[in-house]
XYZ file of C-alpha atoms in Angstrom:
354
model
C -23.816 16.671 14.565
C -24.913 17.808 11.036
C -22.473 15.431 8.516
C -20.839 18.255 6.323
C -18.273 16.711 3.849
C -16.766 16.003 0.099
C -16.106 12.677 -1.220
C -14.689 11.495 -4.633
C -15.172 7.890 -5.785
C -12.555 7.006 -8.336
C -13.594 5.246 -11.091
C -12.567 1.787 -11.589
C -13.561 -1.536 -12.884
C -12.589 -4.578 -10.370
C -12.510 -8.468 -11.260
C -12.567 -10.843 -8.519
C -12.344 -14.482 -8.997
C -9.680 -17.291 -8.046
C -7.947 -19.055 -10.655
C -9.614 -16.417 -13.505
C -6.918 -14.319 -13.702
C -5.713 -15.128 -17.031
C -9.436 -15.796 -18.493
C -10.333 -12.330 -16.771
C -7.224 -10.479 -18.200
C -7.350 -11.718 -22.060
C -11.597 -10.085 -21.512
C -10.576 -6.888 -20.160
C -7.732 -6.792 -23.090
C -10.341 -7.255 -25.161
C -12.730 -5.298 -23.855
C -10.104 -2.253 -24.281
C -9.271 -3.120 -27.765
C -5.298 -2.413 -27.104
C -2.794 -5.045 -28.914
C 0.452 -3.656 -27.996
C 0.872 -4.757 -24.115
C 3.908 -4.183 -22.079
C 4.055 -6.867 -19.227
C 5.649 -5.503 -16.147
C 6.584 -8.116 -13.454
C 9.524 -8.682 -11.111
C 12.285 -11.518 -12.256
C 10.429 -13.199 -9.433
C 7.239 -13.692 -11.113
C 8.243 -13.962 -14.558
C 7.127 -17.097 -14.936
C 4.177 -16.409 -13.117
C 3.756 -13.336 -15.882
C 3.982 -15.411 -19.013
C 1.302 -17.884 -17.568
C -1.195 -15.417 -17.289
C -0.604 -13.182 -19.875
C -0.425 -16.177 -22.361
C -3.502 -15.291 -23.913
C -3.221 -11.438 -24.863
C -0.688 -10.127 -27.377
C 2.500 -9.073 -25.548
C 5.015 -6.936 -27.366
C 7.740 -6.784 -24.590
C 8.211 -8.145 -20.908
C 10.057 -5.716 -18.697
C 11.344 -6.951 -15.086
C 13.413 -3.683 -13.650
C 11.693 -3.213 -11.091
C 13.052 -1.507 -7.446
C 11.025 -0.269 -4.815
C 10.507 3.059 -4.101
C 10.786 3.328 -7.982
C 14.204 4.702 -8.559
C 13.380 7.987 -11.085
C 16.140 6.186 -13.127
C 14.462 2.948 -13.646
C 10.669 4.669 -14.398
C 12.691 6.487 -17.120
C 14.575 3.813 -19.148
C 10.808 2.020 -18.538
C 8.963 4.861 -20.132
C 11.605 4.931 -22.984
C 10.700 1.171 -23.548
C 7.100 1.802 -23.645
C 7.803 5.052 -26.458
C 10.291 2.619 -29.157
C 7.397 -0.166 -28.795
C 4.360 1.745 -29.441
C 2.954 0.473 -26.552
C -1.299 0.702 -26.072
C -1.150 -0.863 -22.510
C 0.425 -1.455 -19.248
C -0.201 -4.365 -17.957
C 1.666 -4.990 -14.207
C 1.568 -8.390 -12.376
C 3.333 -8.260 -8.423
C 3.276 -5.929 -5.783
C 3.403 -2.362 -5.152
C 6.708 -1.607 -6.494
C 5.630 -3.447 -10.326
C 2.498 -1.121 -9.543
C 4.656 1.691 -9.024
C 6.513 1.114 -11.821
C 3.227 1.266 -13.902
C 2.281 4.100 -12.421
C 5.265 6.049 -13.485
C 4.835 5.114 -16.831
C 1.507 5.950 -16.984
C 1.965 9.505 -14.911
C 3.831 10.929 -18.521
C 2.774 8.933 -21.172
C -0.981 8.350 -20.524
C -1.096 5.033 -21.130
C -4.048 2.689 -19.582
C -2.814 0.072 -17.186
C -4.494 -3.354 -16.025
C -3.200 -4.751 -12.704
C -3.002 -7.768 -10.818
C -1.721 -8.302 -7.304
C -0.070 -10.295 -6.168
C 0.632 -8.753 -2.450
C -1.878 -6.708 -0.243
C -0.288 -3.672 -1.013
C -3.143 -1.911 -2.425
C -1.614 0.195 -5.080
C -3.595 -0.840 -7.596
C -6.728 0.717 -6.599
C -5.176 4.548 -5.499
C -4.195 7.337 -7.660
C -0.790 7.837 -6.116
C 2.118 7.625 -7.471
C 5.890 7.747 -6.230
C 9.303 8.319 -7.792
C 12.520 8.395 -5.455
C 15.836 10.151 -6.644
C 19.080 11.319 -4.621
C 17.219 9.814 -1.089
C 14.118 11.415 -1.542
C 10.751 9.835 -2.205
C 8.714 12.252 -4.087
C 4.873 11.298 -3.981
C 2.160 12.573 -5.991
C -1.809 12.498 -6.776
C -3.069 12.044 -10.666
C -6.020 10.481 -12.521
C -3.740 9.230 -14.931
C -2.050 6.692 -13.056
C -5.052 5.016 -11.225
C -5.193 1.432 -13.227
C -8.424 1.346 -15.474
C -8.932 -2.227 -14.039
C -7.639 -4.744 -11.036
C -7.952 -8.121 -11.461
C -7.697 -9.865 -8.202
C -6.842 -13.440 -8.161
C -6.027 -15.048 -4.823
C -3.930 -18.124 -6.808
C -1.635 -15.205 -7.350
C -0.525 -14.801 -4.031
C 0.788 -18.165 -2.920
C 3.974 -17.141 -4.173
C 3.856 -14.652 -1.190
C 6.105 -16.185 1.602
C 3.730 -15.734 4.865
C 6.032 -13.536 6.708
C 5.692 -11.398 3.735
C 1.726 -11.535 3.274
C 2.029 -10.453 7.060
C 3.827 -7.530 6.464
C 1.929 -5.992 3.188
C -1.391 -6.868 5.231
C -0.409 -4.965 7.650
C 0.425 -2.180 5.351
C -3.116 -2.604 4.205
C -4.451 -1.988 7.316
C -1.969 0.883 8.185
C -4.182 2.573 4.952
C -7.094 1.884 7.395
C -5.797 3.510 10.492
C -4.419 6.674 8.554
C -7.873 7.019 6.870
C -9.497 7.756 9.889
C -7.947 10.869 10.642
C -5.664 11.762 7.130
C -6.300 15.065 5.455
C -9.838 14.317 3.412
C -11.370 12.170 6.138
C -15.008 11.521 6.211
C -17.473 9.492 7.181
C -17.345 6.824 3.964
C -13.993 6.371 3.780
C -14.171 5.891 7.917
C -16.684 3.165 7.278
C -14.809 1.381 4.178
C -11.925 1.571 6.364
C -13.546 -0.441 9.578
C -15.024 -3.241 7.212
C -10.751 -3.619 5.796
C -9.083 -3.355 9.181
C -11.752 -6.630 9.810
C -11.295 -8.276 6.759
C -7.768 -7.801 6.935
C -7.304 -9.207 10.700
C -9.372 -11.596 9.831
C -7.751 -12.858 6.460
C -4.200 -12.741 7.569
C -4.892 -14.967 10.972
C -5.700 -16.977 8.417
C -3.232 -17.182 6.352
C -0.781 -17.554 9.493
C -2.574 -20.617 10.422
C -3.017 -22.408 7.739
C -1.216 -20.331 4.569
C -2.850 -22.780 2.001
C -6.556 -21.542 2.915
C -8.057 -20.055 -0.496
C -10.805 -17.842 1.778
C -7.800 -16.174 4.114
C -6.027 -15.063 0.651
C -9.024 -13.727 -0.676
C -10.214 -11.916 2.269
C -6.548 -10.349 2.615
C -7.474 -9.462 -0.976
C -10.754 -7.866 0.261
C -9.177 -5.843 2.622
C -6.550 -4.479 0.934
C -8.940 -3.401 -1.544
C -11.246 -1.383 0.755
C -8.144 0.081 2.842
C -6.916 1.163 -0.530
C -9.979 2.723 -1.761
C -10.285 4.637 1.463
C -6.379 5.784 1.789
C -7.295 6.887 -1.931
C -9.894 9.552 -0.758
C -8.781 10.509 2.908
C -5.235 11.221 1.633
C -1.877 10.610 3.331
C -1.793 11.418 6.973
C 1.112 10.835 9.639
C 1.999 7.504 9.125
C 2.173 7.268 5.684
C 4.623 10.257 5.932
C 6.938 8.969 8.131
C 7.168 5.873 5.773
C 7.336 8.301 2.612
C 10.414 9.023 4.494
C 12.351 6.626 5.620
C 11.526 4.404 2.224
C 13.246 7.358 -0.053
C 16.260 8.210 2.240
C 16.683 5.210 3.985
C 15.876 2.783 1.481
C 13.598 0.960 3.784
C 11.541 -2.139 2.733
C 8.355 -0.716 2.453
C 5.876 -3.694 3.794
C 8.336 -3.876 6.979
C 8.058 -0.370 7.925
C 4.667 0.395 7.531
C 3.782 -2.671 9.745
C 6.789 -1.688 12.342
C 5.450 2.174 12.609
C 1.786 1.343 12.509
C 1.535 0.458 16.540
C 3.404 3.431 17.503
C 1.490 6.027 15.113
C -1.656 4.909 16.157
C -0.728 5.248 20.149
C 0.434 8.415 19.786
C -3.100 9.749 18.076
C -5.457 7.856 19.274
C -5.953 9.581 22.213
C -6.557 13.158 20.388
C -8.533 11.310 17.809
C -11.939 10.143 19.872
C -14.444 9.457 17.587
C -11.816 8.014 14.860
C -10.173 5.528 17.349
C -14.067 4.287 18.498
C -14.328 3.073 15.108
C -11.127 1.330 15.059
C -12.230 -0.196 18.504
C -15.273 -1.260 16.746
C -13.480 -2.991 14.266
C -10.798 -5.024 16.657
C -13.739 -5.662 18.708
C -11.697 -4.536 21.896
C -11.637 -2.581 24.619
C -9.201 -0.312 23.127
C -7.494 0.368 19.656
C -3.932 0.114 20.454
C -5.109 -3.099 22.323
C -6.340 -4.448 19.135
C -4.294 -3.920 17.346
C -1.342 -5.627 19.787
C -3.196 -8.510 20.006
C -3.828 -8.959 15.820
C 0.353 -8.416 16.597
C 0.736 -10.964 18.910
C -1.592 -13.815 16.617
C 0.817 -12.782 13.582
C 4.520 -12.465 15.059
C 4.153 -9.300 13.176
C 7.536 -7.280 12.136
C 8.398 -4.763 15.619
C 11.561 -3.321 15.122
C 13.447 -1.042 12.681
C 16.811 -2.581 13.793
C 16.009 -5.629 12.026
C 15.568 -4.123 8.761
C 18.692 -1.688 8.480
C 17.630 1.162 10.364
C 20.650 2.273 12.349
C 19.612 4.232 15.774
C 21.719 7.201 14.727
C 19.772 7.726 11.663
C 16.664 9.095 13.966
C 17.639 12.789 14.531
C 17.960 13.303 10.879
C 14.794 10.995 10.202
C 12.704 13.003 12.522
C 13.820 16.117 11.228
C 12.683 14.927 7.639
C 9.887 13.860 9.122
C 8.309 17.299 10.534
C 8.310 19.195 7.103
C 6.160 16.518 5.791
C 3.842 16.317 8.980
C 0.124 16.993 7.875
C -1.736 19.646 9.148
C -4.970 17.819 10.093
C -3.108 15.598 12.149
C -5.350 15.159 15.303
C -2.422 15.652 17.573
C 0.472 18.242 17.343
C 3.624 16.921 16.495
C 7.020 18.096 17.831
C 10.195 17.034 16.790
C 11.290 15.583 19.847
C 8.308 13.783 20.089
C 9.003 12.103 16.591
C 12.482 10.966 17.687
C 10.749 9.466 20.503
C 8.589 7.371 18.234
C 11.351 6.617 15.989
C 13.514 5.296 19.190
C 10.868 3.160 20.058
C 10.470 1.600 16.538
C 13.627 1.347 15.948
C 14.187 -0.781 19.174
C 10.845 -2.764 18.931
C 9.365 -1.237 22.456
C 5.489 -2.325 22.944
C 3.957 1.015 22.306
C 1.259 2.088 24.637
C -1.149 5.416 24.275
């Protein structure tokens, strides 16, 4: 078959290096020439914050952050960032500080630096997210895409293992979407194979032995890659249903995308051939969905809805959400009973099977 397709890189400049990150953040700084920096960090890692950012000239430290970036929050932060004359974002935690960034950035302009400190992968996409009255309103612009990442595995000891389970598997959620999301093609397919490995690979790691510098920093890796390639393929189903249930549910984010991931990849996989081959490739198993249950099974991954406040009568009106936002390059039609059937099973935990 003759390979017909459009691909965008986005531009971006990545530092990778283990216990650099504030040596690497006080160059790019620098390199930038901004001197008005607004540090945004959860409470959590404020201490963590004023460690690495000792060495670049802060003007204010802001720690509201939510996640799904409540529109009221992104505002009071963008106020902030106008009475300081701020030059620079600079955001140190997971996808929510990212987010918060990002909203910042999405009306004022500013640049922003980041540095993870989950396997989110926000930091390298050009998505951004604001959630108000129960809806999660998503969005694509140049302007929020960071200028620069600095990745620093020392960041993300912090992260409790359960957790560095569940935004891993997030990452490689990214992975599985990109195969068969709206702008699919055949780099982003192949960025997405070496992540889904990298990933599996880093976070049995880190469940064995959470200390281990090389599992962190190929969780890093992966997240990376799964990012860069959810970046250009776009959302597809998965990603939607999470979109979702985050806004009007107020879901935890890393816990849902790992709980849906099984059952969103057994209910395409089968209409997706060529897309789940390279997936198989990449578990290095007979099939995807058994991959992917045994990279479960190694990780006592997150498998049911119920334990994170999903209540089972919530599913009608979930599902019904659900099918305006369904994307129309989804390799399998989706019905709206068949989305309450998927939401059942994830709420309850049941192995899925394709």
């Amino acid at each position: 078959m003759n390979l017909v397709f459009e691909h965008v890189t986005l531009g971006q400049r990545i530092i990778f290096g283990t216990g650099a990150a504030a040596e690497n953040l006080a160059t790019e700084v620098g390199r930038l020439e901004k001197n008005r920096v607004m540090v945004i960090a959860a409470p959590s890692q404020a201490a963590l914050a004023r460690e690495v950012t000792r060495g670049i000239p802060v003007a204010v430290h802001h720690s509201d952050v939510a996640q799904h970036v409540p529109f009221a929050n992104a505002r009071e932060a963008r106020a902030i960032a106008g009475r300081n004359d701020i030059d620079l974002l600079v955001c140190i935690g997971g996808g929510s500080t990212t987010g918060l960034a990002k909203a910042i950035a999405l009306t004022t302009g500013l640049p922003i630096v980041a540095l993870p400190t989950t396997y989110s992968g926000s930091e390298a996409t050009n998505v951004w997210g604001l959630t108000e009255s129960g809806r999660k309103t998503t969005g694509i612009d140049n302007k929020v895409l960071p200028v620069s990442v600095i990745y620093d595995a020392a960041l993300t000891f912090s992260l409790p293992v359960k957790l560095s389970i569940a935004s891993g598997l997030n990452g490689i959620a990214h992975c599985v979407d990109s195969m068969w999301a709206p702008r699919t093609d055949p780099i982003n397919q192949t960025l997405a194979v070496e992540g889904i490995r990298a990933l599996s690979a880093g976070l049995t790691t880190i469940k064995n032995d959470p200390s281990d510098v090389l599992g962190r920093e190929q969780a890093l890796y992966g997240a990376y890659l799964s990012a860069v390639a959810f970046a250009s393929a776009g959302s597809g189903l998965h990603h939607k249903i999470c979109h979702v249930l985050g806004g009007a549910y107020n879901m935890p984010h890393a816990e849902t995308h790992a709980v849906l991931l099984p059952h969103v990849l057994a209910f395409n996989a089968p209409a997706a051939p060529e897309a789940t081959a390279r997936i198989v490739r990449a578990f290095e198993t007979s099939t995807a969905t058994a991959g992917l249950a045994s990279l479960y099974a190694r990780l006592d991954a997150p498998r049911a809805l119920k334990e994170y406040g999903f209540r089972e009568e919530s599913v009608p009106g979930a599902a019904e959400l659900i099918m305006g936002a369904v994307p129309k390059s989804n390799p399998r039609t989706v019905t709206e009973t068949e989305l309450r059937n998927l939401l059942f099973a994830a709420y309850s935990g049941t192995v899925p099977t394709a």
